PDB file of C-alpha atoms in Angstrom:
ATOM      1  CA  MET A   1      37.748 -13.054 -18.782  1.00  0.00           C
ATOM      2  CA  ALA A   2      37.487 -14.763 -22.085  1.00  0.00           C
ATOM      3  CA  ASP A   3      34.115 -16.369 -21.443  1.00  0.00           C
ATOM      4  CA  GLY A   4      32.343 -13.008 -21.757  1.00  0.00           C
ATOM      5  CA  SER A   5      31.163 -13.023 -18.014  1.00  0.00           C
ATOM      6  CA  ARG A   6      32.816  -9.713 -17.425  1.00  0.00           C
ATOM      7  CA  ARG A   7      31.060  -6.414 -18.632  1.00  0.00           C
ATOM      8  CA  ASN A   8      32.402  -2.813 -18.085  1.00  0.00           C
ATOM      9  CA  HIS A   9      30.517   0.394 -18.075  1.00  0.00           C
ATOM     10  CA  GLY A  10      31.883   3.838 -18.609  1.00  0.00           C
ATOM     11  CA  SER A  11      30.536   7.370 -17.699  1.00  0.00           C
ATOM     12  CA  ALA A  12      31.296  10.959 -18.222  1.00  0.00           C
ATOM     13  CA  SER A  13      34.196  11.045 -15.903  1.00  0.00           C
ATOM     14  CA  PRO A  14      37.263  12.434 -17.681  1.00  0.00           C
ATOM     15  CA  PHE A  15      39.387  10.419 -15.242  1.00  0.00           C
ATOM     16  CA  GLU A  16      38.359   6.831 -16.463  1.00  0.00           C
ATOM     17  CA  PRO A  17      40.347   6.574 -19.720  1.00  0.00           C
ATOM     18  CA  VAL A  18      43.401   8.386 -18.174  1.00  0.00           C
ATOM     19  CA  TYR A  19      43.479   6.466 -14.902  1.00  0.00           C
ATOM     20  CA  GLY A  20      42.476   3.171 -16.592  1.00  0.00           C
ATOM     21  CA  TYR A  21      39.308   2.244 -14.705  1.00  0.00           C
ATOM     22  CA  SER A  22      35.638   1.772 -15.445  1.00  0.00           C
ATOM     23  CA  ARG A  23      32.588   3.328 -13.733  1.00  0.00           C
ATOM     24  CA  ALA A  24      31.208  -0.019 -12.911  1.00  0.00           C
ATOM     25  CA  VAL A  25      32.185  -3.709 -13.581  1.00  0.00           C
ATOM     26  CA  ARG A  26      29.749  -6.662 -13.560  1.00  0.00           C
ATOM     27  CA  VAL A  27      31.037 -10.149 -13.119  1.00  0.00           C
ATOM     28  CA  GLY A  28      28.366 -12.911 -12.830  1.00  0.00           C
ATOM     29  CA  ASN A  29      25.745 -11.513 -10.541  1.00  0.00           C
ATOM     30  CA  ARG A  30      27.948  -8.930  -8.811  1.00  0.00           C
ATOM     31  CA  ILE A  31      28.161  -5.242  -9.816  1.00  0.00           C
ATOM     32  CA  ASP A  32      30.847  -3.080  -8.343  1.00  0.00           C
ATOM     33  CA  VAL A  33      30.335   0.774  -8.986  1.00  0.00           C
ATOM     34  CA  ALA A  34      33.516   2.770  -8.484  1.00  0.00           C
ATOM     35  CA  GLY A  35      33.441   5.971  -6.424  1.00  0.00           C
ATOM     36  CA  CYS A  36      31.119   8.475  -8.141  1.00  0.00           C
ATOM     37  CA  ALA A  37      31.874  12.088  -7.849  1.00  0.00           C
ATOM     38  CA  PRO A  38      29.475  14.771  -8.618  1.00  0.00           C
ATOM     39  CA  ILE A  39      30.416  15.006 -12.280  1.00  0.00           C
ATOM     40  CA  GLU A  40      27.898  16.283 -14.967  1.00  0.00           C
ATOM     41  CA  PRO A  41      27.580  14.717 -18.475  1.00  0.00           C
ATOM     42  CA  ASP A  42      29.681  17.375 -19.992  1.00  0.00           C
ATOM     43  CA  GLY A  43      32.613  16.532 -17.426  1.00  0.00           C
ATOM     44  CA  SER A  44      31.964  19.701 -15.290  1.00  0.00           C
ATOM     45  CA  SER A  45      31.463  19.542 -11.509  1.00  0.00           C
ATOM     46  CA  THR A  46      27.860  19.654 -10.122  1.00  0.00           C
ATOM     47  CA  VAL A  47      27.257  23.073  -8.494  1.00  0.00           C
ATOM     48  CA  GLY A  48      25.655  22.999  -5.121  1.00  0.00           C
ATOM     49  CA  ASP A  49      25.882  21.844  -1.524  1.00  0.00           C
ATOM     50  CA  ALA A  50      26.838  18.311  -0.366  1.00  0.00           C
ATOM     51  CA  GLY A  51      23.268  17.195  -0.558  1.00  0.00           C
ATOM     52  CA  VAL A  52      22.951  18.188  -4.311  1.00  0.00           C
ATOM     53  CA  GLN A  53      26.171  16.711  -5.071  1.00  0.00           C
ATOM     54  CA  ALA A  54      25.370  13.405  -3.299  1.00  0.00           C
ATOM     55  CA  ALA A  55      22.072  13.276  -5.314  1.00  0.00           C
ATOM     56  CA  ARG A  56      24.130  13.629  -8.533  1.00  0.00           C
ATOM     57  CA  CYS A  57      26.493  10.900  -7.326  1.00  0.00           C
ATOM     58  CA  LEU A  58      23.562   8.625  -6.699  1.00  0.00           C
ATOM     59  CA  THR A  59      22.155   9.346 -10.147  1.00  0.00           C
ATOM     60  CA  ILE A  60      25.490   8.140 -11.703  1.00  0.00           C
ATOM     61  CA  ILE A  61      25.429   4.983  -9.621  1.00  0.00           C
ATOM     62  CA  GLY A  62      21.738   4.321 -10.659  1.00  0.00           C
ATOM     63  CA  GLU A  63      22.706   4.752 -14.360  1.00  0.00           C
ATOM     64  CA  ALA A  64      25.700   2.387 -13.984  1.00  0.00           C
ATOM     65  CA  LEU A  65      23.484  -0.172 -12.338  1.00  0.00           C
ATOM     66  CA  GLU A  66      20.913  -0.134 -14.965  1.00  0.00           C
ATOM     67  CA  ALA A  67      23.485  -0.225 -17.798  1.00  0.00           C
ATOM     68  CA  LEU A  68      24.662  -3.556 -16.374  1.00  0.00           C
ATOM     69  CA  GLY A  69      21.237  -4.990 -15.701  1.00  0.00           C
ATOM     70  CA  GLY A  70      20.830  -4.084 -11.988  1.00  0.00           C
ATOM     71  CA  SER A  71      18.976  -1.562  -9.768  1.00  0.00           C
ATOM     72  CA  PHE A  72      19.190   0.355  -6.532  1.00  0.00           C
ATOM     73  CA  ALA A  73      17.168  -2.574  -4.945  1.00  0.00           C
ATOM     74  CA  ASP A  74      20.286  -4.953  -5.636  1.00  0.00           C
ATOM     75  CA  VAL A  75      22.648  -2.664  -3.721  1.00  0.00           C
ATOM     76  CA  VAL A  76      24.062  -4.392  -0.698  1.00  0.00           C
ATOM     77  CA  ARG A  77      26.689  -1.923   0.354  1.00  0.00           C
ATOM     78  CA  THR A  78      27.664   1.810  -0.068  1.00  0.00           C
ATOM     79  CA  ARG A  79      30.502   3.908   0.917  1.00  0.00           C
ATOM     80  CA  MET A  80      30.215   7.722   1.321  1.00  0.00           C
ATOM     81  CA  TYR A  81      33.285   9.892   1.395  1.00  0.00           C
ATOM     82  CA  ILE A  82      32.731  13.381   2.605  1.00  0.00           C
ATOM     83  CA  THR A  83      35.307  16.331   3.122  1.00  0.00           C
ATOM     84  CA  ASP A  84      33.368  18.001   5.887  1.00  0.00           C
ATOM     85  CA  ALA A  85      31.684  16.326   8.910  1.00  0.00           C
ATOM     86  CA  ALA A  86      29.120  19.144   8.927  1.00  0.00           C
ATOM     87  CA  ASP A  87      27.713  17.732   5.481  1.00  0.00           C
ATOM     88  CA  ALA A  88      26.981  14.191   7.065  1.00  0.00           C
ATOM     89  CA  ASP A  89      23.238  14.913   7.394  1.00  0.00           C
ATOM     90  CA  ARG A  90      22.859  16.394   3.927  1.00  0.00           C
ATOM     91  CA  VAL A  91      24.588  13.425   2.319  1.00  0.00           C
ATOM     92  CA  GLY A  92      22.836  10.999   4.564  1.00  0.00           C
ATOM     93  CA  GLN A  93      19.393  12.466   3.632  1.00  0.00           C
ATOM     94  CA  ALA A  94      20.184  12.142  -0.141  1.00  0.00           C
ATOM     95  CA  HIS A  95      21.320   8.498   0.582  1.00  0.00           C
ATOM     96  CA  GLY A  96      18.182   7.845   2.615  1.00  0.00           C
ATOM     97  CA  ALA A  97      15.943   9.168  -0.271  1.00  0.00           C
ATOM     98  CA  ILE A  98      17.233   6.290  -2.460  1.00  0.00           C
ATOM     99  CA  PHE A  99      18.044   3.620   0.035  1.00  0.00           C
ATOM    100  CA  GLY A 100      15.672   4.108   2.845  1.00  0.00           C
ATOM    101  CA  ALA A 101      13.631   1.083   2.226  1.00  0.00           C
ATOM    102  CA  ILE A 102      16.545  -0.981   0.861  1.00  0.00           C
ATOM    103  CA  ARG A 103      18.966  -0.216   3.766  1.00  0.00           C
ATOM    104  CA  PRO A 104      22.294  -1.532   2.438  1.00  0.00           C
ATOM    105  CA  ALA A 105      25.359  -1.830   4.642  1.00  0.00           C
ATOM    106  CA  ALA A 106      26.671   1.767   4.550  1.00  0.00           C
ATOM    107  CA  THR A 107      29.756   3.518   5.766  1.00  0.00           C
ATOM    108  CA  MET A 108      30.382   7.366   5.747  1.00  0.00           C
ATOM    109  CA  LEU A 109      33.982   8.558   6.066  1.00  0.00           C
ATOM    110  CA  VAL A 110      35.295  12.103   6.574  1.00  0.00           C
ATOM    111  CA  ILE A 111      38.430  12.547   4.366  1.00  0.00           C
ATOM    112  CA  PRO A 112      40.833  15.499   3.914  1.00  0.00           C
ATOM    113  CA  ALA A 113      39.962  16.047   0.183  1.00  0.00           C
ATOM    114  CA  LEU A 114      38.763  14.609  -3.137  1.00  0.00           C
ATOM    115  CA  ILE A 115      40.404  15.137  -6.528  1.00  0.00           C
ATOM    116  CA  ARG A 116      38.737  18.390  -7.311  1.00  0.00           C
ATOM    117  CA  PRO A 117      38.520  20.987  -4.580  1.00  0.00           C
ATOM    118  CA  GLU A 118      34.788  21.744  -5.320  1.00  0.00           C
ATOM    119  CA  TRP A 119      33.737  18.296  -4.704  1.00  0.00           C
ATOM    120  CA  LYS A 120      32.165  17.630  -1.182  1.00  0.00           C
ATOM    121  CA  VAL A 121      31.273  13.993  -1.623  1.00  0.00           C
ATOM    122  CA  GLU A 122      32.050  10.796  -3.529  1.00  0.00           C
ATOM    123  CA  ILE A 123      29.883   7.548  -3.222  1.00  0.00           C
ATOM    124  CA  GLU A 124      30.519   3.960  -4.296  1.00  0.00           C
ATOM    125  CA  ALA A 125      28.248   0.985  -4.273  1.00  0.00           C
ATOM    126  CA  GLU A 126      28.183  -2.866  -4.575  1.00  0.00           C
ATOM    127  CA  ALA A 127      25.295  -4.825  -5.785  1.00  0.00           C
ATOM    128  CA  ILE A 128      24.395  -8.425  -6.058  1.00  0.00           C
ATOM    129  CA  LEU A 129      21.690  -9.514  -8.376  1.00  0.00           C
ATOM    130  CA  GLU A 130      19.599 -12.653  -7.871  1.00  0.00           C
ATOM    131  CA  THR A 131      20.561 -14.031 -11.325  1.00  0.00           C
ATOM    132  CA  GLY A 132      23.907 -14.181 -13.154  1.00  0.00           C
ATOM    133  CA  ILE A 133      24.493 -12.839 -16.684  1.00  0.00           C
TER     134      ILE A 133
END
């Protein structure tokens, strides 16, 4: 968009430049945060159970929102992808620790696998801010 209303934000994911995507994109008053896997700033995977990994995913989401002028309070929808249904409570608890009072529309899906075998969860978010750019 030539008018400057589109802003992209990148993170530590080694996949962003290779696969051609941004961690988050803001257009007007909307921020879409791509699926965030448990990746540390150095590109390594977060060590720990699904709850620990979900907390890392949510931290990445929070950083992306903040970089584009938003916050967790602006989130209207999340999607959580888990590889083991037994991890639903751990991931749900991590999600609830951030969004308990906000209560966005949320979906949790059990999928066969994520890109790295050590990843147990990936989370994405959509936010709508009250004001535009």
